[in-house]
Short mmCIF file of C-alpha atoms in Angstrom, two decimals:
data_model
loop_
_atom_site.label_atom_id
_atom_site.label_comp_id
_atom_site.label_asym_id
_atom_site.label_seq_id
_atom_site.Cartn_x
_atom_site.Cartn_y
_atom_site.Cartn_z
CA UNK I 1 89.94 37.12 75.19
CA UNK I 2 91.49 40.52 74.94
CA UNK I 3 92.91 42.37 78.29
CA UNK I 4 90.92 44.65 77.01
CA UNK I 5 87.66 43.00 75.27
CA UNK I 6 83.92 43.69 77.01
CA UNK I 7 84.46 41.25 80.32
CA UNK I 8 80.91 42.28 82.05
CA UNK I 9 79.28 39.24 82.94
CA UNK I 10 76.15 37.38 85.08
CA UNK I 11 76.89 37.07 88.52
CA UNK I 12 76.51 33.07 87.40
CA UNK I 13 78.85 33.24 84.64
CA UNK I 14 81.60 34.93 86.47
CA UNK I 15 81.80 34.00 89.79
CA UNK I 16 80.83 30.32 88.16
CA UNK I 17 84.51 29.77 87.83
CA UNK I 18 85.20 29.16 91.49
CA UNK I 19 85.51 25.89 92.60
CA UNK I 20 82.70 24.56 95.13
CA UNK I 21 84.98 22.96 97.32
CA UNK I 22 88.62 24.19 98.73
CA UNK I 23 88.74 27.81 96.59
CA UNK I 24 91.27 30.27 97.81
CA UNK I 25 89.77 33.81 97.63
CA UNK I 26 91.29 36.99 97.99
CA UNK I 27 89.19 39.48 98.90
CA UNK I 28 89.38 43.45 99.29
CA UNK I 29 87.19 45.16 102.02
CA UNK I 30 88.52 46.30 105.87
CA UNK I 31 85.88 46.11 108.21
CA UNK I 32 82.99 45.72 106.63
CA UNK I 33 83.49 48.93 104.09
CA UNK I 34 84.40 48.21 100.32
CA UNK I 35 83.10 44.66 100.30
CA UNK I 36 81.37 42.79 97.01
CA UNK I 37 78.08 42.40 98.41
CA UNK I 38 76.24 40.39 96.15
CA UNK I 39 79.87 38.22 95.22
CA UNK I 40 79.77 37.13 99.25
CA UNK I 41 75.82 36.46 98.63
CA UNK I 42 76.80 34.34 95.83
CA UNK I 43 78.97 32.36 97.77
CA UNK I 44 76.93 31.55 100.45
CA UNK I 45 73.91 30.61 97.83
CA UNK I 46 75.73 28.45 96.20
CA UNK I 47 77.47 26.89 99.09
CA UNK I 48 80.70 27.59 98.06
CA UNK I 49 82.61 25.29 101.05
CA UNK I 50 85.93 25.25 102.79
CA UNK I 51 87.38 28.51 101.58
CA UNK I 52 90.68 29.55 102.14
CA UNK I 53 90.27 33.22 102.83
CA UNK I 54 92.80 35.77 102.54
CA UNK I 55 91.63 39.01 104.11
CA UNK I 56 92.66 42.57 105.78
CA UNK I 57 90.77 41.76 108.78
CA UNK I 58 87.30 39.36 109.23
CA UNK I 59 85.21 42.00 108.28
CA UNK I 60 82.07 43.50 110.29
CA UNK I 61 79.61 41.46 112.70
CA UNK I 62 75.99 40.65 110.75
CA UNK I 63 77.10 42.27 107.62
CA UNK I 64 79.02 40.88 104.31
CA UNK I 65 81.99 38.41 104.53
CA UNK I 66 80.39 37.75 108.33
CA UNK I 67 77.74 36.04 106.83
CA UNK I 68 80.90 33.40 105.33
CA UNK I 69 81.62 32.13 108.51
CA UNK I 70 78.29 31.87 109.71
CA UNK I 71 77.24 29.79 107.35
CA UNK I 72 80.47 27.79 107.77
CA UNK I 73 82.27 28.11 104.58
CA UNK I 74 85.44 29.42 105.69
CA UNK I 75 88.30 26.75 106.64
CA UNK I 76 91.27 29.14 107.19
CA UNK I 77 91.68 33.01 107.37
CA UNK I 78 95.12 34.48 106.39
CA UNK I 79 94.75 37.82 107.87
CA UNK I 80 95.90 40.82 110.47
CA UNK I 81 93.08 39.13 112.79
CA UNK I 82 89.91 36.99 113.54
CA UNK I 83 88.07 38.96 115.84
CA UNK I 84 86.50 41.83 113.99
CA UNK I 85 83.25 39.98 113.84
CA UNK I 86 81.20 37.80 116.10
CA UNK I 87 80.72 34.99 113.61
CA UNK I 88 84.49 34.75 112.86
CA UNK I 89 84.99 34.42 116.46
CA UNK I 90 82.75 31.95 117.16
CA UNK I 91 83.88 29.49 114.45
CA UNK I 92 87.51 30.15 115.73
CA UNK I 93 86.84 29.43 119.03
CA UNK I 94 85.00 26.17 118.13
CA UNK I 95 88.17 24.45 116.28
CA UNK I 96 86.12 25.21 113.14
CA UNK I 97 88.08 28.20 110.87
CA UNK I 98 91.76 27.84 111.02
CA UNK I 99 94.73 30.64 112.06
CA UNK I 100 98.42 29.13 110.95
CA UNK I 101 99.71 32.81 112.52
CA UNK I 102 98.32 36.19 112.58
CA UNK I 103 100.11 39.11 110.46
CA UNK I 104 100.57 42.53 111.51
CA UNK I 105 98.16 44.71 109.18
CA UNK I 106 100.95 46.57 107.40
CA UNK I 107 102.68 42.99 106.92
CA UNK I 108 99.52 41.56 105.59
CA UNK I 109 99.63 44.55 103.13
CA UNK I 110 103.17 44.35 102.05
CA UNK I 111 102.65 40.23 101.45
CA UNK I 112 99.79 41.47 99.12
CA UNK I 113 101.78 44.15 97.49
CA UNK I 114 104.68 41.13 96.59
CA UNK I 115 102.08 38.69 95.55
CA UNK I 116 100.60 41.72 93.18
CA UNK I 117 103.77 43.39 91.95
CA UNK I 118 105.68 39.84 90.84
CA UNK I 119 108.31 40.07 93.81
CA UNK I 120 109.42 37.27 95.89
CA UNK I 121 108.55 38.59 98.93
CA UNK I 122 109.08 41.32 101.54
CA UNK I 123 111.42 42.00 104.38
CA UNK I 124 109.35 43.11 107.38
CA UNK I 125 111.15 44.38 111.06
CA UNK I 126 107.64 44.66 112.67
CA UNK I 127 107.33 42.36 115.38
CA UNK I 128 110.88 40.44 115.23
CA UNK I 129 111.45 39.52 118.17
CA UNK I 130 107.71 39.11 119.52
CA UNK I 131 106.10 36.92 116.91
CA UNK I 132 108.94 34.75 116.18
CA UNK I 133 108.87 33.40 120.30
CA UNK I 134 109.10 29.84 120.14
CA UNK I 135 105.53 28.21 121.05
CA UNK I 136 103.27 31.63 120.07
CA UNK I 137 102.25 30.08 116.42
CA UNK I 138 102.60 26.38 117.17
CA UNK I 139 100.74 25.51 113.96
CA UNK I 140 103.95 26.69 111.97
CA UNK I 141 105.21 24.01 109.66
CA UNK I 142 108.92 25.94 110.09
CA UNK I 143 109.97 29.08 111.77
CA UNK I 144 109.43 32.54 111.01
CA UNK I 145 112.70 33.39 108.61
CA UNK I 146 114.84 36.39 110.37
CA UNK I 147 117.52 37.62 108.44
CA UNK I 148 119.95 41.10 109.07
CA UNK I 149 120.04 44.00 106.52
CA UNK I 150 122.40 47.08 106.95
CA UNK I 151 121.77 46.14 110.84
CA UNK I 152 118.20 45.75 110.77
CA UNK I 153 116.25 42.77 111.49
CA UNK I 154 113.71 42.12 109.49
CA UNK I 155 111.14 38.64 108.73
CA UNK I 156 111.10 37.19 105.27
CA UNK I 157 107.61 37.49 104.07
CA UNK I 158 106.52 35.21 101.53
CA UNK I 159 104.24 36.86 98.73
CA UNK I 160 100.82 35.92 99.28
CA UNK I 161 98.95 35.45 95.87
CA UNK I 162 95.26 34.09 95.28
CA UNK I 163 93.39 32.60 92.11
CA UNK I 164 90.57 34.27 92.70
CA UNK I 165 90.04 37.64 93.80
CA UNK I 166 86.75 39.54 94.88
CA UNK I 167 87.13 43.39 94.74
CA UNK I 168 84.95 46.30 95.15
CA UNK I 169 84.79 49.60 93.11
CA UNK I 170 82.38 52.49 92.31
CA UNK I 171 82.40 52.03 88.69
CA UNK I 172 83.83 49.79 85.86
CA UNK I 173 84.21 50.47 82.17
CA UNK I 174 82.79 47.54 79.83
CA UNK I 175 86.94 46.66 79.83
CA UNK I 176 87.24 46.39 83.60
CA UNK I 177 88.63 49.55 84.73
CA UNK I 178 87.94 50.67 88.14
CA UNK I 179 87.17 53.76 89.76
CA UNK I 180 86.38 53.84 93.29
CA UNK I 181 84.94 56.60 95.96
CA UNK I 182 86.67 57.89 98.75
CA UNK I 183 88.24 54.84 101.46
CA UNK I 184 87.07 51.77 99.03
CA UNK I 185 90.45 52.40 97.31
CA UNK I 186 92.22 51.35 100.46
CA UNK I 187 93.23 47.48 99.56
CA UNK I 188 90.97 47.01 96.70
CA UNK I 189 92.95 47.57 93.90
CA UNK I 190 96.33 46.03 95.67
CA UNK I 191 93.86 42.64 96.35
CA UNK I 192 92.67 42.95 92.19
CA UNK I 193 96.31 42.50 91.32
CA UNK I 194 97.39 39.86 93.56
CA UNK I 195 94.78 37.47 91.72
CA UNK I 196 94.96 35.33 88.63
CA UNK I 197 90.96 36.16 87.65
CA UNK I 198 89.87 39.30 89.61
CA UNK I 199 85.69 39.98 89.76
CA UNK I 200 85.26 43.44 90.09
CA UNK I 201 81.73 43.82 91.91
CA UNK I 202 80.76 47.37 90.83
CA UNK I 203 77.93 50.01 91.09
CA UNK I 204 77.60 50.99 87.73
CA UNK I 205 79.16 50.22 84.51
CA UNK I 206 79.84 52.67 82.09
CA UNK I 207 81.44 52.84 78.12
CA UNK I 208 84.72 52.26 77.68
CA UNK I 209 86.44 56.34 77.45
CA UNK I 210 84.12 57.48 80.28
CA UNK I 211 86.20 57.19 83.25
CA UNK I 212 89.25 59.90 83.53
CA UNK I 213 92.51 58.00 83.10
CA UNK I 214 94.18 59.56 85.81
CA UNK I 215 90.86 58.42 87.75
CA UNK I 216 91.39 54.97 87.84
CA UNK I 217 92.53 52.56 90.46
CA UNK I 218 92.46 49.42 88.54
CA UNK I 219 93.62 49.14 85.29
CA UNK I 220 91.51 46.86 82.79
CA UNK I 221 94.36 44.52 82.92
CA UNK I 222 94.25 43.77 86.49
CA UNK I 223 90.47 42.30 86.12
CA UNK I 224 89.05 39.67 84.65
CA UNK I 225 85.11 39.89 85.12
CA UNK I 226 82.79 42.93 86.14
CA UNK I 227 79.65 42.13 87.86
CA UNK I 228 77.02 44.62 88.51
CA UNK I 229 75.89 44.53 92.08
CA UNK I 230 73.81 47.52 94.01
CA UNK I 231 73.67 50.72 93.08
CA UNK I 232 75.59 53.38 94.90
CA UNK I 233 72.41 54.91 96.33
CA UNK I 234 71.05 50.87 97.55
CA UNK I 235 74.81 50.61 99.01
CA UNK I 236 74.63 53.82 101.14
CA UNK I 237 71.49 52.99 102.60
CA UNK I 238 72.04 49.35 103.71
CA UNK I 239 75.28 50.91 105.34
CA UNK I 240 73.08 53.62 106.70
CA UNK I 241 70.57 51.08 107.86
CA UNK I 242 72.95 48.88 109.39
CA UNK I 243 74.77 51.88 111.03
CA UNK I 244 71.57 53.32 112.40
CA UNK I 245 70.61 49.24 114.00
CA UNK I 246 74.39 49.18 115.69
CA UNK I 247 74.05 52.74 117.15
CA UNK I 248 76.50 54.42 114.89
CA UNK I 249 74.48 56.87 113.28
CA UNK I 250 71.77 58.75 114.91
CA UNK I 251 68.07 59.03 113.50
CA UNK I 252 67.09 62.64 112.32
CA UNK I 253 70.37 63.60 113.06
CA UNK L 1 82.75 60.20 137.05
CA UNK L 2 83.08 56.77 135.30
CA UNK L 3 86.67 55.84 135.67
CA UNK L 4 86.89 54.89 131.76
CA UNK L 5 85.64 58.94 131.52
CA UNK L 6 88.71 59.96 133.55
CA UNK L 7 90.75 58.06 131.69
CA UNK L 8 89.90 59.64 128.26
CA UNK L 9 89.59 62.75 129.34
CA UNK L 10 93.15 62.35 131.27
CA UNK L 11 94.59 61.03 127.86
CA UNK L 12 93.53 63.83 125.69
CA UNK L 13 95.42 66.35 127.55
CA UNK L 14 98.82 64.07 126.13
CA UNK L 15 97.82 65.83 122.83
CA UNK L 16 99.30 68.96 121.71
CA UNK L 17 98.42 70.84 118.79
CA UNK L 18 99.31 70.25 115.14
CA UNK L 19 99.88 66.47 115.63
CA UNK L 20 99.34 63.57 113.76
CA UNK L 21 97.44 61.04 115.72
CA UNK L 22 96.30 57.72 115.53
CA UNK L 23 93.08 56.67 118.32
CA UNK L 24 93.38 52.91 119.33
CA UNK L 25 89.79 51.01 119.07
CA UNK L 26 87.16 51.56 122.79
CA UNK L 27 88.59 53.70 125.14
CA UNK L 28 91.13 55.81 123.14
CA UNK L 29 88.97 56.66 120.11
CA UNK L 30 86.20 58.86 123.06
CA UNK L 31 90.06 60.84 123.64
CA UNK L 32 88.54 62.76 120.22
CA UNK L 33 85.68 64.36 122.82
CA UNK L 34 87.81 65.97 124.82
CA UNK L 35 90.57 67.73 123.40
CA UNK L 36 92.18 70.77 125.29
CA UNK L 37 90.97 73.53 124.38
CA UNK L 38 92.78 75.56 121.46
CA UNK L 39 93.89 72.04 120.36
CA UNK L 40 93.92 71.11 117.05
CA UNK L 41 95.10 67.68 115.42
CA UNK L 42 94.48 65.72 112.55
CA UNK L 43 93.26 62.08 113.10
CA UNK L 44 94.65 59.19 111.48
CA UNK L 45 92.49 55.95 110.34
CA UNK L 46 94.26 53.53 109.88
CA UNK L 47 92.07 52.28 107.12
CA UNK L 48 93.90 55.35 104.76
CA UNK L 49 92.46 58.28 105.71
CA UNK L 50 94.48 61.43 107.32
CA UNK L 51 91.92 63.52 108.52
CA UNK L 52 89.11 61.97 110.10
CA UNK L 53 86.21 63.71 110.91
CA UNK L 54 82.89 63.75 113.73
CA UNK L 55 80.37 61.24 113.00
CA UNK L 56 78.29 62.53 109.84
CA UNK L 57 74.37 63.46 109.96
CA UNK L 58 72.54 60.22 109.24
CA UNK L 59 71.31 61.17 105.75
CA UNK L 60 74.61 61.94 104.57
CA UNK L 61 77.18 58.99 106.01
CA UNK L 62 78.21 57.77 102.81
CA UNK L 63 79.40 53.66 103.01
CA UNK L 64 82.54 54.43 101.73
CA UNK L 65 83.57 56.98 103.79
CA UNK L 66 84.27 55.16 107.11
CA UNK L 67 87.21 55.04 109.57
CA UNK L 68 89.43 52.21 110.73
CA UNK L 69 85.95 50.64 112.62
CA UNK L 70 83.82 51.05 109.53
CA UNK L 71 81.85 53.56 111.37
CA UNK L 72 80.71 56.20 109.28
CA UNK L 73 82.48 59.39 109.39
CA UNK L 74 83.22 62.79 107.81
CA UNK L 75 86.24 64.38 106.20
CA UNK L 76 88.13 67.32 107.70
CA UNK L 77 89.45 70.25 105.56
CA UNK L 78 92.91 69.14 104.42
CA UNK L 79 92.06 65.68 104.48
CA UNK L 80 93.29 62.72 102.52
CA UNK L 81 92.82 59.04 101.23
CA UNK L 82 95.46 56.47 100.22
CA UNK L 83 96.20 53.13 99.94
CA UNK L 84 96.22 50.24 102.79
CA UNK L 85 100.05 49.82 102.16
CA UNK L 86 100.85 53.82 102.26
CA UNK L 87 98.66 53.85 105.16
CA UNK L 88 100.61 51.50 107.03
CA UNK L 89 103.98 52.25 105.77
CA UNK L 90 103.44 55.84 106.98
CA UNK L 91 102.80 53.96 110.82
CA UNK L 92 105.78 52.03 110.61
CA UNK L 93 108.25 54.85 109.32
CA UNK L 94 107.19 57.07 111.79
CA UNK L 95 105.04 59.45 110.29
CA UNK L 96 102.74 59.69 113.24
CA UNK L 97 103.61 61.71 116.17
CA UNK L 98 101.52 60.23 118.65
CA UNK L 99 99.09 56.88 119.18
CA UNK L 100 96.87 56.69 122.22
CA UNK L 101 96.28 52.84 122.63
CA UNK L 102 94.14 50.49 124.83
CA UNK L 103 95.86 47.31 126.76
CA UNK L 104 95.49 44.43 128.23
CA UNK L 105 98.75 44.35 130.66
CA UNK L 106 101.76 47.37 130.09
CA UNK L 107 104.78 46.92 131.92
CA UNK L 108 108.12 48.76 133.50
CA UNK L 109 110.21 47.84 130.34
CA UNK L 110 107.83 50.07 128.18
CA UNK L 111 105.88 46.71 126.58
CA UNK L 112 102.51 46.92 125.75
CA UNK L 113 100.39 43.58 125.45
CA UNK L 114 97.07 44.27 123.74
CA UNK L 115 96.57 41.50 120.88
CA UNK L 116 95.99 38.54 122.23
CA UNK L 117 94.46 36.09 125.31
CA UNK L 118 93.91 32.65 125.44
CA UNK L 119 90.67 31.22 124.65
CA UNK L 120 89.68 27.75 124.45
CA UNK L 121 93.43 27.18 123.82
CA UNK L 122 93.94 29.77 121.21
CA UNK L 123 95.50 32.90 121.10
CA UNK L 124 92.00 35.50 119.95
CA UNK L 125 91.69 38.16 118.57
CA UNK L 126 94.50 39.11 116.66
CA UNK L 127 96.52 42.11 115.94
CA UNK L 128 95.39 44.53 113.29
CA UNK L 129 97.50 47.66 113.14
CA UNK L 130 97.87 47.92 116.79
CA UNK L 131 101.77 46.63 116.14
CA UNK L 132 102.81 48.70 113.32
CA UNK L 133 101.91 51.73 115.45
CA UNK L 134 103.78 50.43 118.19
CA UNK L 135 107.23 49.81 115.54
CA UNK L 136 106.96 53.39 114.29
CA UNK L 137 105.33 55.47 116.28
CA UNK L 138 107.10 58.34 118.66
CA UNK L 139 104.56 58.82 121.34
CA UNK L 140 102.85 55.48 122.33
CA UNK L 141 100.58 56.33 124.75
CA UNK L 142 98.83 53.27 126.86
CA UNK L 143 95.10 53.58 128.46
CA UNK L 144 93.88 51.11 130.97
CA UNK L 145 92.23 50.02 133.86
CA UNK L 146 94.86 49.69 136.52
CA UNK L 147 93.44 46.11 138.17
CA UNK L 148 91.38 43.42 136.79
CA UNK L 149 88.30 42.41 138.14
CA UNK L 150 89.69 41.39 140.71
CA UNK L 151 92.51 43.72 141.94
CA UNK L 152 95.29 42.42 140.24
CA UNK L 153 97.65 44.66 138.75
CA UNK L 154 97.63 45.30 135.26
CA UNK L 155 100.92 47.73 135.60
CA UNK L 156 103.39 44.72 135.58
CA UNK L 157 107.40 44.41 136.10
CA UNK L 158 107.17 42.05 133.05
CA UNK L 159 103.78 41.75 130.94
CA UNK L 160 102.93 37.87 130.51
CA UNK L 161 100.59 38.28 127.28
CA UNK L 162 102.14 38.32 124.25
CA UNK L 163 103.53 41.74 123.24
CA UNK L 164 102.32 44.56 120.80
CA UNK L 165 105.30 46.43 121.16
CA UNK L 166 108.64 46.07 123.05
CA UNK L 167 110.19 49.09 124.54
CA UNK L 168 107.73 51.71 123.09
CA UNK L 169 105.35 53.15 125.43
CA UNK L 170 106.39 55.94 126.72
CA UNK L 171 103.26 57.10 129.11
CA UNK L 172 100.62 54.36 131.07
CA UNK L 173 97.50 56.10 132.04
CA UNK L 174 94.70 54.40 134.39
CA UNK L 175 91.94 54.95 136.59
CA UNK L 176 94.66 55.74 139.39
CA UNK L 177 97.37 56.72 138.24
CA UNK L 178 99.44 58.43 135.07
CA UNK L 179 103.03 56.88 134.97
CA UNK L 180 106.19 57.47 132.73
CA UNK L 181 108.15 55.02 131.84
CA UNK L 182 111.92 54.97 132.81
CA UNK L 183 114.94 52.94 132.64
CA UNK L 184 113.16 49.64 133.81
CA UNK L 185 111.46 51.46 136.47
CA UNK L 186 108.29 53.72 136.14
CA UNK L 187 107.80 57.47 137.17
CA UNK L 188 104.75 57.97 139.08
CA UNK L 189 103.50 61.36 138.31
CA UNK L 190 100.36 62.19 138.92
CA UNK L 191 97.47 60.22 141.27
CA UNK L 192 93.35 60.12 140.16
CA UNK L 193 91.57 62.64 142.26
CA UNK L 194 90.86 60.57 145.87
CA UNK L 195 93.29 57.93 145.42
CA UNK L 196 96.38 57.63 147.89
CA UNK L 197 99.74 56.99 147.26
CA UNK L 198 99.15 54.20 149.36
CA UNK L 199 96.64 52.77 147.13
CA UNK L 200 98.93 53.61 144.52
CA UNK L 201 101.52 51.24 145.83
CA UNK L 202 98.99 48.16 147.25
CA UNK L 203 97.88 47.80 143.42
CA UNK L 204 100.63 48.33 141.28
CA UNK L 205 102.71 45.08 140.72
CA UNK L 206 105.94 47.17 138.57
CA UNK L 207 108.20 49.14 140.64
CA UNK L 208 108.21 52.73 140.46
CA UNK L 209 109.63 55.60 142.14
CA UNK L 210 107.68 58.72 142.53
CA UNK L 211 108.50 61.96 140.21
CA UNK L 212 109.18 65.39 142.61
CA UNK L 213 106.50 67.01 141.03
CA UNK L 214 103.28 64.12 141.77
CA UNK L 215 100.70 65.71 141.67
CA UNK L 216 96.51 65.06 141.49
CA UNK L 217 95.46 64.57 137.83
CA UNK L 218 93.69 67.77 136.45
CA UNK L 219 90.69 66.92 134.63
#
């Protein structure tokens, strides 16, 4: 197959790839927003178990990747945090989803941005000298690296790369480039390249020559399978709907 | 008025027009409602987007247009969108002028522990971009109640949680009190309408010496 051949496939066919035990998954999405809905659906209807997810942040309570750790699929989270939903929480708290340490968010990004761009990792001074305290991340199999540049401390952050990778965009050509809308580009198309075979879970595919070059956030390249999930207009109303349950948005208003 | 009000409201006058600011999650994000008047700033989501906006009309909150909380929100004139990693690196280098931020303990030193407690044996619930803006940000701001539950002081000589940020905050505000922070010593400056210096000193735990000009909070 072509980086550039038709790669829009069955929700079966594509994510059918992942292993049903142990997978690691990437996924884009930060709090809930720019999630593949129907990819996390998948996963949880085919019982896809003891996932190693790496992630921004948990996601949003009742909604999307939530639903993961509900239904107890998730064994670790490599992430900025695990409290962003109940369900993460709760499966935390019981001994049951695993933190080895917890990344600042900017961190978690830069890790993401090594793992994507072919680097060996980053050199990070956030938090030297708070998250390296002996005892904070027992779970550590050796300590934090610290070394000194130009007089400035800094942690050695490992890349952090995934074999699979579940991203969300707007639209996809039939080749697998990605245009997104508005915040969805935040860590989408960083996650898309940090992963061996990238599903793009998109809202409508078009011909290949209908998206604007300078328009896209993924390059065909970067993606391996496009999936068609909901349509834009289904995707603003469950939002909406979901917004107007949690008291976010006002009825009539 | 609700002390969490006073806080907020107490907070917002830190802001001063034209600034780049970033609203912590709870308490600090309701600072937005109550701006000084002839105020203008532009609001900073973490989740890349300079220029947040007021909470859209229900029939036109779009699902990817959201802030930092995934709540649904609208885009102010001059706005813009970019990546998680340009979102972040402009907190970290300093790009924001000010961060109002909630807390679980601040201290004398400047710290600011807001990221973590113990639960069941684990440290919950983790640290999102609360530390970056506390690495590069020049105003950190901290909101809190001053006691617990219980009365103890949450304005500490040394905070016992794990830190945020070391060294950064520069003002504490609480239902009591607003401090500055010195050299290892706060500045009491200004006391929440009704409450004594007395009661000021019974439930503070840091040391602090009190600024010439103390004053009753105007809000």
């Amino acid at each position: 197959m072509s980086k550039f051949s038709n790669k829009v496939k069955s929700m079966d066919e594509a994510m059918g790839i992942i292993p049903k035990n142990d997978a690691i998954i990437m996924m884009g999405g930060f709090v809930g927003a720019g999630e593949a809905t129907c990819c996390i659906e998948w996963l949880i209807k085919n019982q896809i178990k003891d996932i190693v997810l790496m992630t921004n942040e948990p996601g949003l309570s009742g909604f999307g990747r939530a639903m993961l750790y509900k239904n107890g699929l998730v064994k670790e989270i490599i992430s900025s945090h695990v409290g962003t939903t109940a369900e993460s929480t709760e499966e935390y708290l019981k001994g049951n989803l695993k933190v080895e340490q917890f990344y600042p968010m900017g961190t978690w990004i830069e890790k993401v941005r090594a793992g994507a761009m072919g680097l060996g990792g980053v050199l990070v001074p956030v938090g030297v000298g708070i998250l390296d305290e002996p005892g904070l991340f027992s779970n550590l199999k050796e300590p934090k690296q610290v070394i000194e540049v130009d007089g400035m401390k800094c942690f050695v952050e490992p890349p952090l790369k995934a074999p699979f990778g579940l991203v969300k965009a707007w639209r996809a050509d039939e080749a697998g480039n990605l245009e997104y809308r508005y915040t969805g580009i935040n860590c989408n198309p960083m996650v898309a390249m940090a992963c061996d075979y990238t599903i793009a879970e998109v809202e409508e595919i078009v011909p290949v020559g209908t998206i604007p070059p300078e328009r896209i956030g993924t390059a065909a390249p970067f993606v391996q399978a496009v999936v068609k999930g909901l349509s834009l207009e289904e995707h603003d109303e469950i939002y909406r709907q979901h917004w107007l349950k949690i008291g976010k948005l006002v009825a009539n208003q | 008025m609700d002390p969490r009000v006073l806080i907020v409201k107490r907070a917002a006058q830190e802001l001063k027009d034209g600034q780049l600011v970033n609203l912590g999650f709870g308490m600090p994000t309701q600072a937005s409602n109550y701006l000084p008047e002839g105020v203008k700033v532009m609001f900073h989501g973490e989740n890349g987007l300079l220029g947040v906006g007021p909470r859209p009309k229900a029939a036109e909150a779009k699902a990817d247009i959201t802030n930092a909380g995934s709540e649904p929100v609208s885009l102010t004139p001059g706005s813009a969108i970019m990546d998680l990693a340009t979102s972040l690196g402009a907190m970290r280098n300093g790009v924001l002028d000010v961060t109002i931020l909630g807390a679980l303990e601040a201290d004398q030193l400047g710290n600011i522990a807001n990221w973590a407690v113990k639960r069941n044996g684990l440290w919950w619930p983790g640290i999102g971009g609360a530390m970056d803006l506390c690495y590069g940000t020049e105003r950190v701001i901290v909101c809190l109640m001053h006691t617990d539950k219980k009365g103890v002081s949450k304005i500490l000589k040394k905070c016992t949680l794990p830190l945020t940020g070391k060294g950064c905050v520069k003002t504490i505000i609480t239902d009591k009190a607003v401090f500055d922070v010195g050299d290892n010593v706060l500045i009491l400056k200004e006391h929440a309408p009704g409450v004594t210096l007395q009661e000021i000193k019974a439930c503070t735990e840091a040391d602090f010496i009190v600024a010439d000009t103390f004053c009753e909070m105007k809000v």
